[in-house]
């Protein structure tokens, strides 16, 4: 049992799904026979698509939605199967409706695919072997029983899911620390290296995704001492990300010579030590252990023996660097203290915490906003409907038309919303299918229906668990499922392995071809994405530069939205890399915009943390500079013209104040505000250049 609980969340979830499917199959088979069991199994598998690690309330909504949609889809499919002409139209409408559900975002993904899978399962039912009422009855029984199973198993595993989510958050934060340490150790691959910058941003995107999953699970649990500790761990990790982002500042001058690179190397070593402490914390929270005491990190001696000359201005930066590392180390120690049982009151109330939880539900307003020819959701829904309908009609005239549902399924799982995702799915699908056929070929000497049923159930769990992790493994398990399902219904026909491979290859090719029908290239959405990023930056700046303490919840929300906006830009840049060269995003411009945005957010974080502790020490010059900087950012962070950027003495900005920051922080703050204004102008200019490069008639080589 301990080894089972040590599984990652997705693998543990796959195991519970397989157990639920196995129980339903066994009980119905025992009570009503194999035919009823096969029909109930279809309903259960379709409902299980929406069963992922989540709160019980969210599981109820999503699994119930998937169950209802799958039963309706099965009924329509069986009703129209005798008339292929109308059946093709039904395939198109079911696919269109399923993909339009993506208007509600990623939370609708699994439930949206349930009616398509139900369509596939029903097409696999031998003609004349069941009536419409019988199909609906047993599909509904299987889905309903699985819904109960998902609620019970989810309730029992809530604490485990929270622990695994916290472990993933801490591990992702440790990975981000190591990524920053690697960049410091080799500063030649810094901001000018687009690949290094993208790797860093992808790490931040991964951490953001895990943080949101943890928020959804941890913030929803009942009040208690343990809940407060887990909430504290999530909030501390968020602050740690902010401090780490700020740690990139002021380091350019250190990469000029061997002395500066020695300091960067020392910082890299310190970050690796802090990351090691986070890794240990992640392991402890996964296993439910109390972490060992963290060895002291001697930061005072970190830069002892610095090779910088005694009159080198860069020596004045060392205390600031030491302070940043100290703050990172302190956050990690506070996390480990919470794990050891120390109490911590959340700075946010329960109602305030709920504002950071991802929305749930299916408001019709979200659907209405996508009822436009420019909407990528509507375009993909039309594309999917045409592709699946075409696959169905093509399957009717193929020489091996005994399993038309396989061709439809191949197109459905490969065709994604972007060309980059479709290409990745295409390759994984073909490779996984060939591997799955090899597994079934190895199983061909086995004639025990019980043994094959166990393999089928295991394949269900594997396919469910790895769909977002290693899709090739899901494709392999899905092929095993499809071949075994057909064999168990019609044993005399054997295993149609050649047909399965042929349908997969043809389906992948069709999906690839239909990716160019009503395409939604990323440059279509770039203006909206840039506008949103600048707006969220401006909102975060207005909270960070506020003279008087503001609403903490509003400030945290604005920070999260700014992170999310730049994560969307980074995702668009990655997806665009697979698009035709003539329509790709201008790589260098968008990458520079993301880098400048990250730089500005780092400055804002530094100013915000400074004001949080030393606001009472501000003099009139600092107060005036804060107001002026905020006005400058408000002008620059729009797509409207601001005129040419004012001349800036970059050499003067690069010089460090002569006073020690602990003695007189005002010169350091003024310098930081001047850098903020300079970066705001750079962001405006870079955003304008990116938009110009995407206009019709822009130079085709702008893709970089």
XYZ file of C-alpha atoms in Angstrom:
704
model
C 0.000 0.000 0.000
C 2.850 2.404 0.791
C 4.362 1.836 -2.650
C 0.961 2.540 -4.205
C 0.655 5.839 -2.356
C 4.164 6.784 -3.486
C 2.917 6.877 -7.091
C 2.628 10.290 -8.786
C -0.868 11.759 -8.724
C -1.592 10.899 -12.369
C -0.485 7.267 -11.874
C -2.461 6.890 -8.634
C -5.492 8.327 -10.401
C -5.025 5.877 -13.286
C -4.898 2.996 -10.792
C -8.162 4.046 -9.107
C -9.845 4.451 -12.509
C -8.761 0.950 -13.513
C -10.054 -0.450 -10.205
C -13.436 1.212 -10.696
C -13.735 -0.094 -14.260
C -12.729 -3.590 -13.143
C -15.325 -3.658 -10.368
C -18.106 -2.527 -12.706
C -17.137 -5.067 -15.339
C -16.923 -7.904 -12.805
C -20.227 -7.147 -11.077
C -22.286 -6.625 -14.238
C -20.694 -9.638 -15.923
C -21.528 -11.807 -12.922
C -25.111 -10.577 -12.613
C -26.161 -10.003 -16.239
C -23.579 -11.616 -18.491
C -20.836 -10.464 -20.876
C -23.063 -8.493 -23.251
C -24.449 -6.210 -20.534
C -20.963 -5.927 -19.050
C -19.551 -4.703 -22.374
C -22.267 -2.034 -22.656
C -21.851 -0.899 -19.044
C -18.102 -0.809 -19.544
C -18.515 1.698 -22.386
C -20.511 4.077 -20.201
C -18.067 3.725 -17.323
C -14.967 4.361 -19.456
C -16.513 7.472 -21.015
C -17.465 8.877 -17.602
C -14.004 8.085 -16.243
C -12.372 10.491 -18.715
C -13.337 13.403 -16.466
C -12.111 11.723 -13.271
C -8.788 13.416 -12.496
C -7.161 14.414 -9.181
C -9.550 17.087 -7.957
C -11.896 18.087 -5.180
C -15.032 16.010 -4.700
C -17.302 18.885 -5.752
C -15.445 19.407 -9.016
C -15.315 15.670 -9.682
C -19.097 15.470 -9.272
C -19.704 18.233 -11.836
C -17.231 16.996 -14.428
C -17.881 13.236 -14.245
C -21.632 13.769 -14.228
C -21.362 16.013 -17.299
C -19.217 13.456 -19.125
C -21.647 10.677 -18.201
C -24.735 12.502 -19.496
C -23.063 13.582 -22.741
C -21.722 10.086 -23.424
C -25.116 8.399 -22.905
C -26.821 10.872 -25.241
C -24.090 10.403 -27.858
C -24.391 6.602 -27.641
C -28.153 6.745 -28.128
C -27.911 9.013 -31.183
C -25.167 6.860 -32.693
C -27.054 3.555 -32.360
C -30.213 5.176 -33.715
C -28.501 6.456 -36.893
C -26.008 3.659 -37.538
C -28.286 1.838 -40.048
C -28.250 4.960 -42.282
C -24.604 5.841 -43.037
C -25.525 9.121 -44.738
C -27.204 10.493 -41.616
C -24.612 8.852 -39.407
C -21.865 10.910 -41.039
C -23.821 14.089 -40.327
C -24.241 12.990 -36.703
C -20.486 12.396 -36.410
C -19.878 15.952 -37.629
C -22.406 17.464 -35.207
C -21.158 15.485 -32.217
C -17.569 16.479 -32.952
C -18.552 20.120 -33.474
C -20.513 20.277 -30.214
C -17.773 18.521 -28.260
C -15.078 20.922 -29.464
C -17.262 23.990 -28.849
C -17.249 22.943 -25.184
C -13.617 24.095 -25.109
C -15.063 27.603 -24.831
C -15.112 26.846 -21.095
C -11.384 26.209 -21.060
C -9.206 23.272 -20.114
C -11.642 22.091 -17.448
C -14.026 21.054 -20.236
C -11.424 19.034 -22.152
C -12.056 15.575 -20.720
C -15.833 15.967 -20.572
C -15.819 17.272 -24.145
C -14.113 14.136 -25.453
C -16.566 11.789 -23.677
C -19.312 11.978 -26.367
C -16.715 11.320 -29.095
C -15.436 8.242 -27.280
C -19.030 7.110 -26.712
C -19.584 7.456 -30.449
C -16.553 5.213 -31.093
C -17.624 2.594 -28.544
C -21.174 2.426 -29.915
C -19.960 2.042 -33.492
C -17.995 -0.996 -32.254
C -21.192 -2.732 -31.093
C -22.074 -5.510 -33.603
C -25.164 -4.546 -35.673
C -28.390 -5.980 -34.329
C -26.813 -7.220 -31.114
C -28.584 -4.727 -28.867
C -31.643 -2.486 -28.797
C -31.627 1.245 -28.156
C -33.277 0.992 -24.690
C -30.865 -1.756 -23.673
C -27.852 0.278 -24.768
C -29.020 3.412 -22.968
C -29.861 1.437 -19.824
C -26.492 -0.280 -19.461
C -24.481 2.739 -20.564
C -26.294 4.776 -17.930
C -25.766 2.076 -15.286
C -22.047 1.916 -15.995
C -21.692 5.716 -15.978
C -23.765 6.145 -12.819
C -21.892 3.467 -10.881
C -18.590 4.941 -11.999
C -19.750 8.388 -10.838
C -20.346 6.957 -7.364
C -16.943 5.239 -7.460
C -15.183 8.453 -8.484
C -16.769 10.405 -5.613
C -15.937 7.757 -3.013
C -12.354 7.154 -4.196
C -11.778 10.895 -4.629
C -12.971 11.607 -1.086
C -10.687 8.914 0.330
C -7.685 10.215 -1.623
C -8.164 13.950 -1.015
C -5.390 14.199 1.548
C -3.059 12.176 -0.666
C -3.830 14.295 -3.718
C -3.055 17.451 -1.729
C 0.264 16.050 -0.551
C 1.246 15.042 -4.079
C 0.208 18.445 -5.436
C 2.358 20.186 -2.811
C 5.242 17.864 -3.636
C 4.971 18.737 -7.329
C 4.921 22.466 -6.513
C 8.053 22.256 -4.369
C 9.838 20.063 -6.929
C 8.971 22.519 -9.726
C 10.257 25.420 -7.628
C 13.479 23.510 -6.990
C 13.805 22.901 -10.721
C 13.417 26.623 -11.363
C 16.163 27.346 -8.835
C 18.453 24.889 -10.601
C 17.613 26.457 -13.953
C 18.594 29.895 -12.651
C 21.760 28.431 -11.141
C 22.663 26.954 -14.519
C 22.225 30.311 -16.237
C 24.417 32.018 -13.659
C 27.114 29.387 -14.006
C 27.251 29.983 -17.770
C 26.321 33.656 -18.226
C 27.307 33.530 -21.896
C 23.971 31.744 -22.456
C 21.994 34.539 -20.841
C 19.224 36.822 -22.033
C 20.552 36.941 -25.598
C 20.188 33.169 -25.910
C 16.549 32.670 -26.924
C 16.593 28.959 -26.146
C 17.867 29.548 -22.603
C 15.238 32.204 -22.049
C 12.468 29.945 -23.366
C 13.649 27.074 -21.143
C 13.474 29.401 -18.151
C 9.980 30.603 -19.067
C 8.775 27.035 -19.642
C 9.977 26.246 -16.130
C 7.938 29.163 -14.828
C 4.907 28.013 -16.818
C 5.262 24.524 -15.338
C 5.465 25.950 -11.826
C 2.424 28.168 -12.499
C 0.373 25.147 -13.634
C 1.331 23.158 -10.551
C 0.613 26.116 -8.287
C -2.894 26.402 -9.732
C -3.540 22.683 -9.233
C -2.359 22.998 -5.636
C -4.539 26.068 -5.046
C -7.615 24.229 -6.332
C -7.020 21.314 -3.957
C -5.493 22.999 -0.897
C -7.602 26.165 -0.689
C -10.843 24.165 -0.827
C -10.197 21.905 2.185
C -11.915 22.428 5.564
C -10.251 24.692 8.116
C -7.776 23.173 10.516
C -4.152 23.256 11.599
C -3.041 21.020 8.764
C -4.984 23.107 6.246
C -3.263 26.268 7.490
C 0.146 24.650 7.109
C -0.579 23.461 3.571
C -1.969 26.869 2.597
C 1.154 28.437 4.059
C 3.394 26.200 1.948
C 1.585 27.247 -1.243
C 1.755 30.958 -0.363
C 5.433 30.747 0.581
C 6.258 29.026 -2.696
C 4.540 31.859 -4.566
C 6.650 34.408 -2.692
C 9.766 32.348 -3.334
C 9.062 32.517 -7.076
C 8.861 36.303 -6.800
C 12.187 36.565 -4.959
C 13.819 34.233 -7.473
C 12.555 36.365 -10.347
C 14.127 39.422 -8.707
C 17.432 37.586 -8.274
C 18.197 38.062 -11.978
C 18.606 41.835 -11.609
C 21.883 43.797 -11.631
C 23.955 40.798 -12.711
C 24.959 41.942 -16.189
C 27.956 43.876 -14.903
C 29.296 40.786 -13.141
C 29.746 38.775 -16.347
C 32.409 41.151 -17.686
C 35.497 39.472 -16.260
C 36.771 36.504 -14.278
C 36.107 38.223 -10.944
C 32.461 38.834 -11.745
C 32.020 35.331 -13.109
C 33.504 33.960 -9.883
C 30.734 35.765 -7.949
C 28.080 34.412 -10.297
C 29.501 30.942 -9.767
C 29.226 31.380 -5.999
C 25.614 32.496 -6.380
C 24.963 29.467 -8.561
C 26.349 27.170 -5.863
C 24.157 28.834 -3.237
C 21.051 28.449 -5.394
C 21.826 24.766 -5.903
C 22.107 24.351 -2.131
C 18.730 26.045 -1.625
C 17.217 23.886 -4.377
C 18.507 20.791 -2.604
C 16.628 21.858 0.512
C 13.442 22.288 -1.531
C 13.888 18.857 -3.109
C 14.131 17.325 0.355
C 10.976 19.207 1.370
C 9.182 17.871 -1.721
C 10.174 14.305 -0.883
C 9.062 14.743 2.716
C 5.633 16.116 1.846
C 5.032 13.297 -0.649
C 5.914 10.658 1.921
C 4.231 12.393 4.857
C 7.565 12.553 6.709
C 9.063 15.302 8.813
C 12.031 16.781 6.937
C 15.433 16.723 8.585
C 16.948 19.933 9.832
C 18.418 21.975 7.003
C 22.165 22.612 7.354
C 23.026 26.242 7.835
C 23.842 28.150 4.663
C 26.813 30.389 5.479
C 25.935 33.350 3.311
C 28.233 35.746 5.133
C 31.221 33.780 3.920
C 29.760 33.229 0.460
C 31.638 36.077 -1.183
C 34.648 36.026 1.134
C 37.848 36.192 -0.832
C 36.143 37.923 -3.751
C 38.658 38.553 -6.557
C 37.097 41.957 -7.235
C 39.458 44.819 -6.527
C 38.809 46.756 -3.330
C 37.935 49.880 -5.322
C 35.639 48.002 -7.726
C 32.142 49.563 -7.628
C 30.590 46.125 -8.063
C 31.579 45.239 -4.509
C 28.673 47.408 -3.350
C 26.299 44.984 -5.067
C 27.427 42.004 -3.005
C 25.305 42.813 0.090
C 22.208 43.058 -2.110
C 22.983 39.702 -3.731
C 23.602 38.180 -0.324
C 20.263 39.565 0.903
C 18.379 38.017 -2.032
C 19.915 34.626 -1.367
C 19.134 35.047 2.317
C 15.481 35.698 1.511
C 15.303 32.611 -0.698
C 16.912 30.510 2.001
C 14.534 31.945 4.604
C 11.472 31.050 2.501
C 12.680 27.460 2.161
C 13.328 27.213 5.904
C 9.849 28.556 6.649
C 8.367 25.913 4.344
C 10.278 23.186 6.143
C 9.249 24.629 9.512
C 5.594 24.327 8.486
C 6.218 20.712 7.514
C 7.641 20.048 10.980
C 4.345 21.156 12.499
C 4.925 24.813 13.314
C 1.688 26.755 13.179
C 1.062 29.534 10.700
C -1.980 31.750 10.264
C -2.835 32.404 6.641
C -2.615 36.093 5.694
C -5.785 35.557 3.628
C -9.254 34.588 4.797
C -11.131 31.619 3.360
C -13.269 33.848 1.141
C -10.144 35.635 -0.107
C -8.414 32.355 -0.882
C -11.327 31.267 -3.070
C -10.550 34.130 -5.454
C -7.362 32.273 -6.431
C -9.155 29.014 -7.216
C -9.801 28.278 -10.903
C -13.434 28.890 -11.922
C -15.822 25.982 -12.297
C -19.174 25.658 -14.046
C -20.519 26.166 -17.546
C -21.825 29.735 -17.991
C -23.465 30.290 -21.384
C -21.790 33.697 -21.635
C -18.477 31.943 -22.276
C -20.005 30.130 -25.244
C -21.502 33.281 -26.727
C -18.149 35.063 -26.807
C -16.776 32.353 -29.119
C -19.644 32.481 -31.615
C -17.518 34.373 -34.114
C -15.628 33.436 -37.252
C -12.408 34.726 -35.713
C -12.724 32.552 -32.600
C -10.107 29.765 -32.514
C -12.578 27.594 -30.597
C -15.278 27.889 -33.289
C -12.758 27.389 -36.102
C -11.394 24.241 -34.469
C -14.924 22.949 -33.821
C -15.801 23.346 -37.516
C -12.456 21.800 -38.488
C -13.007 18.813 -36.185
C -16.556 18.265 -37.450
C -15.414 18.235 -41.066
C -12.426 15.999 -40.312
C -14.346 13.343 -38.383
C -17.216 13.366 -40.863
C -14.749 12.910 -43.734
C -12.992 10.098 -41.848
C -16.311 8.295 -41.373
C -17.275 8.497 -45.045
C -13.785 7.494 -46.186
C -13.905 4.485 -43.845
C -17.107 3.319 -45.538
C -15.352 2.845 -48.880
C -12.023 1.468 -47.709
C -11.186 -2.155 -48.606
C -10.994 -2.927 -44.864
C -14.200 -1.206 -43.739
C -14.986 -3.608 -40.888
C -13.955 -1.111 -38.167
C -14.768 2.409 -39.429
C -14.685 3.741 -35.871
C -10.922 3.254 -35.716
C -10.274 5.764 -38.469
C -12.651 8.251 -36.813
C -10.917 7.752 -33.471
C -7.445 8.262 -34.945
C -8.483 11.603 -36.425
C -10.238 12.635 -33.196
C -7.252 12.057 -30.932
C -4.593 13.443 -33.295
C -6.319 16.631 -34.483
C -5.602 19.327 -31.896
C -6.235 23.043 -31.729
C -2.755 23.942 -32.990
C -0.461 22.496 -35.647
C 2.344 22.014 -33.107
C 0.148 19.873 -30.859
C -1.235 17.944 -33.851
C 2.251 17.070 -35.090
C 3.292 15.892 -31.632
C 0.140 13.759 -31.332
C 0.582 12.391 -34.873
C 4.043 11.012 -34.183
C 3.162 9.681 -30.719
C -0.038 8.083 -32.010
C 1.635 6.157 -34.802
C 4.519 4.977 -32.633
C 2.236 4.030 -29.743
C -0.171 2.167 -32.008
C 2.600 0.045 -33.518
C 3.852 -0.751 -30.015
C 0.333 -1.583 -28.818
C -0.202 -3.923 -31.774
C 3.017 -5.677 -30.813
C 1.682 -6.152 -27.263
C -1.566 -7.638 -28.594
C 0.374 -9.883 -30.955
C 2.280 -11.205 -27.953
C -1.067 -11.828 -26.208
C -2.581 -13.715 -29.160
C -1.760 -17.185 -27.716
C -3.776 -16.307 -24.562
C -7.320 -17.657 -24.779
C -8.505 -16.943 -21.235
C -11.245 -14.288 -21.288
C -10.495 -13.451 -17.644
C -6.829 -12.787 -18.391
C -7.672 -10.647 -21.425
C -10.200 -8.711 -19.355
C -7.502 -7.932 -16.796
C -5.211 -6.700 -19.553
C -8.040 -4.550 -20.912
C -8.645 -2.972 -17.514
C -4.927 -2.313 -17.040
C -4.863 -0.662 -20.466
C -7.761 1.593 -19.422
C -5.809 2.765 -16.360
C -2.588 3.349 -18.307
C -4.356 5.220 -21.103
C -6.122 7.429 -18.557
C -3.046 8.126 -16.445
C -0.553 9.107 -19.141
C -2.697 11.089 -21.585
C -1.055 14.368 -20.517
C 2.309 12.924 -19.480
C 3.475 10.484 -22.188
C 0.918 10.296 -24.935
C 2.763 7.539 -26.785
C 2.027 5.275 -23.819
C -1.630 6.288 -23.888
C -1.714 5.516 -27.624
C -0.171 2.110 -26.959
C -2.722 1.300 -24.245
C -5.586 2.589 -26.416
C -4.590 0.233 -29.218
C -4.574 -2.668 -26.781
C -8.034 -1.611 -25.570
C -9.467 -1.319 -29.086
C -8.128 -4.660 -30.301
C -9.124 -6.534 -27.136
C -12.604 -4.956 -27.085
C -13.268 -6.086 -30.657
C -11.818 -9.525 -29.954
C -13.925 -10.038 -26.817
C -17.116 -9.076 -28.706
C -16.292 -11.147 -31.826
C -13.653 -13.766 -30.862
C -13.917 -15.585 -34.189
C -12.530 -12.594 -36.095
C -9.178 -12.624 -34.270
C -7.024 -9.518 -33.912
C -7.278 -7.050 -36.808
C -3.735 -5.744 -36.348
C -2.968 -4.740 -39.971
C -6.254 -2.831 -40.166
C -5.505 -1.070 -36.889
C -2.101 0.137 -38.096
C -3.481 1.198 -41.477
C -6.348 3.160 -39.888
C -3.971 4.872 -37.494
C -1.569 5.981 -40.207
C -4.393 7.148 -42.465
C -6.156 8.901 -39.570
C -2.977 10.685 -38.540
C -2.466 11.844 -42.127
C -6.063 13.099 -42.334
C -5.715 15.005 -39.047
C -2.496 16.571 -40.280
C -4.157 17.630 -43.535
C -7.194 19.103 -41.769
C -4.896 21.188 -39.544
C -4.700 23.552 -42.530
C -8.492 23.914 -42.785
C -9.658 27.156 -41.119
C -6.321 27.432 -39.289
C -5.953 29.687 -36.255
C -2.357 30.792 -36.628
C -0.877 32.335 -33.528
C -0.241 35.684 -35.198
C -4.022 36.194 -35.425
C -4.166 36.277 -31.635
C -0.906 38.085 -30.990
C -2.392 41.621 -30.746
C -4.886 40.493 -28.088
C -2.187 38.566 -26.218
C 0.178 41.551 -26.202
C -2.598 43.934 -25.164
C -3.501 41.658 -22.281
C 0.129 41.274 -21.172
C 0.701 45.038 -21.127
C -2.591 45.650 -19.332
C -1.794 43.105 -16.623
C 1.716 44.523 -16.231
C 0.262 47.995 -15.774
C -2.207 46.696 -13.192
C 0.546 44.930 -11.255
C 2.693 48.081 -11.439
C -0.116 50.218 -10.028
C -0.285 47.907 -6.989
C 3.475 47.512 -6.565
C 4.304 51.240 -6.754
C 1.488 52.382 -4.493
C 2.681 54.735 -1.770
C 0.160 53.530 0.798
C -0.385 49.842 1.548
C -3.137 48.557 -0.732
C -5.466 45.601 -0.946
C -3.253 42.532 -0.537
C -5.704 40.269 -2.387
C -5.912 42.639 -5.357
C -2.118 42.873 -5.481
C -1.713 39.090 -5.438
C -4.380 38.647 -8.108
C -2.750 41.248 -10.344
C 0.598 39.503 -9.965
C -0.866 36.137 -10.907
C -2.626 37.598 -13.946
C 0.646 39.173 -15.111
C 2.449 35.835 -14.787
C -0.391 34.107 -16.668
C -0.377 36.683 -19.473
C 3.314 36.177 -20.190
C 2.877 32.415 -19.910
C 0.296 32.672 -22.709
C 2.774 34.604 -24.854
C 5.434 31.966 -24.196
C 2.994 29.207 -25.149
C 2.070 31.023 -28.359
C 5.754 31.356 -29.240
C 6.287 27.619 -28.739
C 3.212 26.634 -30.763
C 4.113 29.009 -33.583
C 7.476 27.315 -34.074
C 5.710 24.452 -35.924
C 3.583 26.689 -38.149
C 4.437 27.507 -41.782
C 7.343 29.934 -41.923
C 5.272 32.597 -43.675
C 2.846 32.890 -40.725
C 5.100 32.311 -37.744
C 5.351 34.848 -34.977
C 8.369 37.159 -35.145
C 10.509 35.030 -32.849
C 13.079 37.593 -31.768
C 10.539 40.365 -31.156
C 8.141 38.252 -29.097
C 10.998 36.582 -27.191
C 12.455 40.022 -26.425
C 9.036 41.230 -25.255
C 8.727 38.297 -22.867
C 12.258 38.856 -21.574
C 11.685 42.588 -21.041
C 8.374 41.831 -19.334
C 10.042 39.389 -16.978
C 12.716 41.997 -16.295
C 10.132 44.638 -15.473
C 8.236 42.274 -13.191
C 11.494 41.553 -11.376
C 12.023 45.291 -10.822
C 8.443 45.652 -9.594
C 8.915 42.784 -7.160
C 12.064 44.392 -5.775
C 10.318 47.748 -5.327
C 7.289 46.101 -3.737
C 9.429 44.157 -1.260
C 11.426 47.295 -0.435
C 8.297 49.363 0.208
C 6.813 46.593 2.356
C 9.647 46.958 4.880
C 10.890 50.551 4.467
C 7.904 52.586 3.341
C 8.118 54.820 6.440
C 11.667 55.892 5.481
C 10.737 57.389 2.100
C 11.739 61.002 1.557
C 10.108 63.524 -0.776
C 12.436 62.677 -3.669
C 11.502 58.997 -3.464
C 7.786 59.776 -3.176
C 7.918 62.010 -6.259
C 9.919 59.408 -8.185
C 7.339 56.723 -7.369
C 4.517 58.874 -8.756
C 6.508 59.800 -11.854
C 7.488 56.188 -12.553
C 3.911 55.018 -12.195
C 2.781 57.666 -14.691
C 5.532 56.644 -17.112
C 4.522 53.003 -16.928
C 0.863 53.891 -17.454
C 1.847 55.717 -20.672
C 4.231 53.068 -21.973
C 2.218 49.942 -21.221
C -0.325 50.625 -23.950
C -0.238 50.125 -27.688
C -0.880 53.817 -28.271
C 2.024 55.990 -29.346
C 4.111 57.544 -26.570
C 6.644 59.253 -28.801
C 10.313 58.356 -28.906
C 11.829 57.020 -25.702
C 13.744 59.746 -23.854
C 17.487 59.637 -24.041
C 18.835 57.607 -21.125
C 22.368 57.547 -19.856
C 22.702 53.756 -19.608
C 26.219 54.059 -18.273
C 24.959 56.215 -15.416
C 22.145 53.734 -14.726
C 24.611 50.870 -14.635
C 26.693 52.592 -11.951
C 25.841 51.485 -8.436
C 25.139 54.007 -5.671
C 28.073 54.718 -3.401
C 26.066 54.256 -0.185
C 25.510 50.793 1.262
C 21.820 49.808 0.774
C 21.388 49.091 4.489
C 22.646 52.604 5.321
C 20.768 54.608 2.699
C 18.371 52.733 0.472
C 16.985 55.831 -1.292
C 19.662 56.018 -4.041
C 19.129 52.322 -4.729
C 15.359 52.821 -4.935
C 15.727 55.819 -7.260
C 18.030 53.819 -9.505
C 15.545 50.939 -9.521
C 12.713 53.289 -10.507
C 14.812 54.764 -13.324
C 15.494 51.243 -14.608
C 11.775 50.516 -14.396
C 10.956 53.503 -16.592
C 13.676 52.517 -19.066
C 12.372 48.940 -19.286
C 8.815 50.212 -19.758
C 9.919 52.142 -22.859
C 11.742 49.044 -24.128
C 8.611 46.943 -23.661
C 6.502 49.449 -25.573
C 8.974 49.579 -28.465
C 9.348 45.801 -28.593
C 5.574 45.248 -28.524
C 5.138 47.738 -31.361
C 7.871 46.006 -33.401
C 6.243 42.588 -32.856
C 2.865 43.887 -34.052
C 4.359 45.575 -37.104
C 6.113 42.310 -38.045
C 2.781 40.432 -38.029
C 0.905 42.826 -40.278
C 0.056 41.750 -43.842
C 2.928 42.558 -46.139
C 5.537 42.525 -43.379
C 8.867 41.005 -44.296
C 8.529 37.214 -44.382
C 11.877 36.777 -42.709
C 10.539 38.385 -39.544
C 9.898 34.937 -38.125
C 13.538 34.907 -37.107
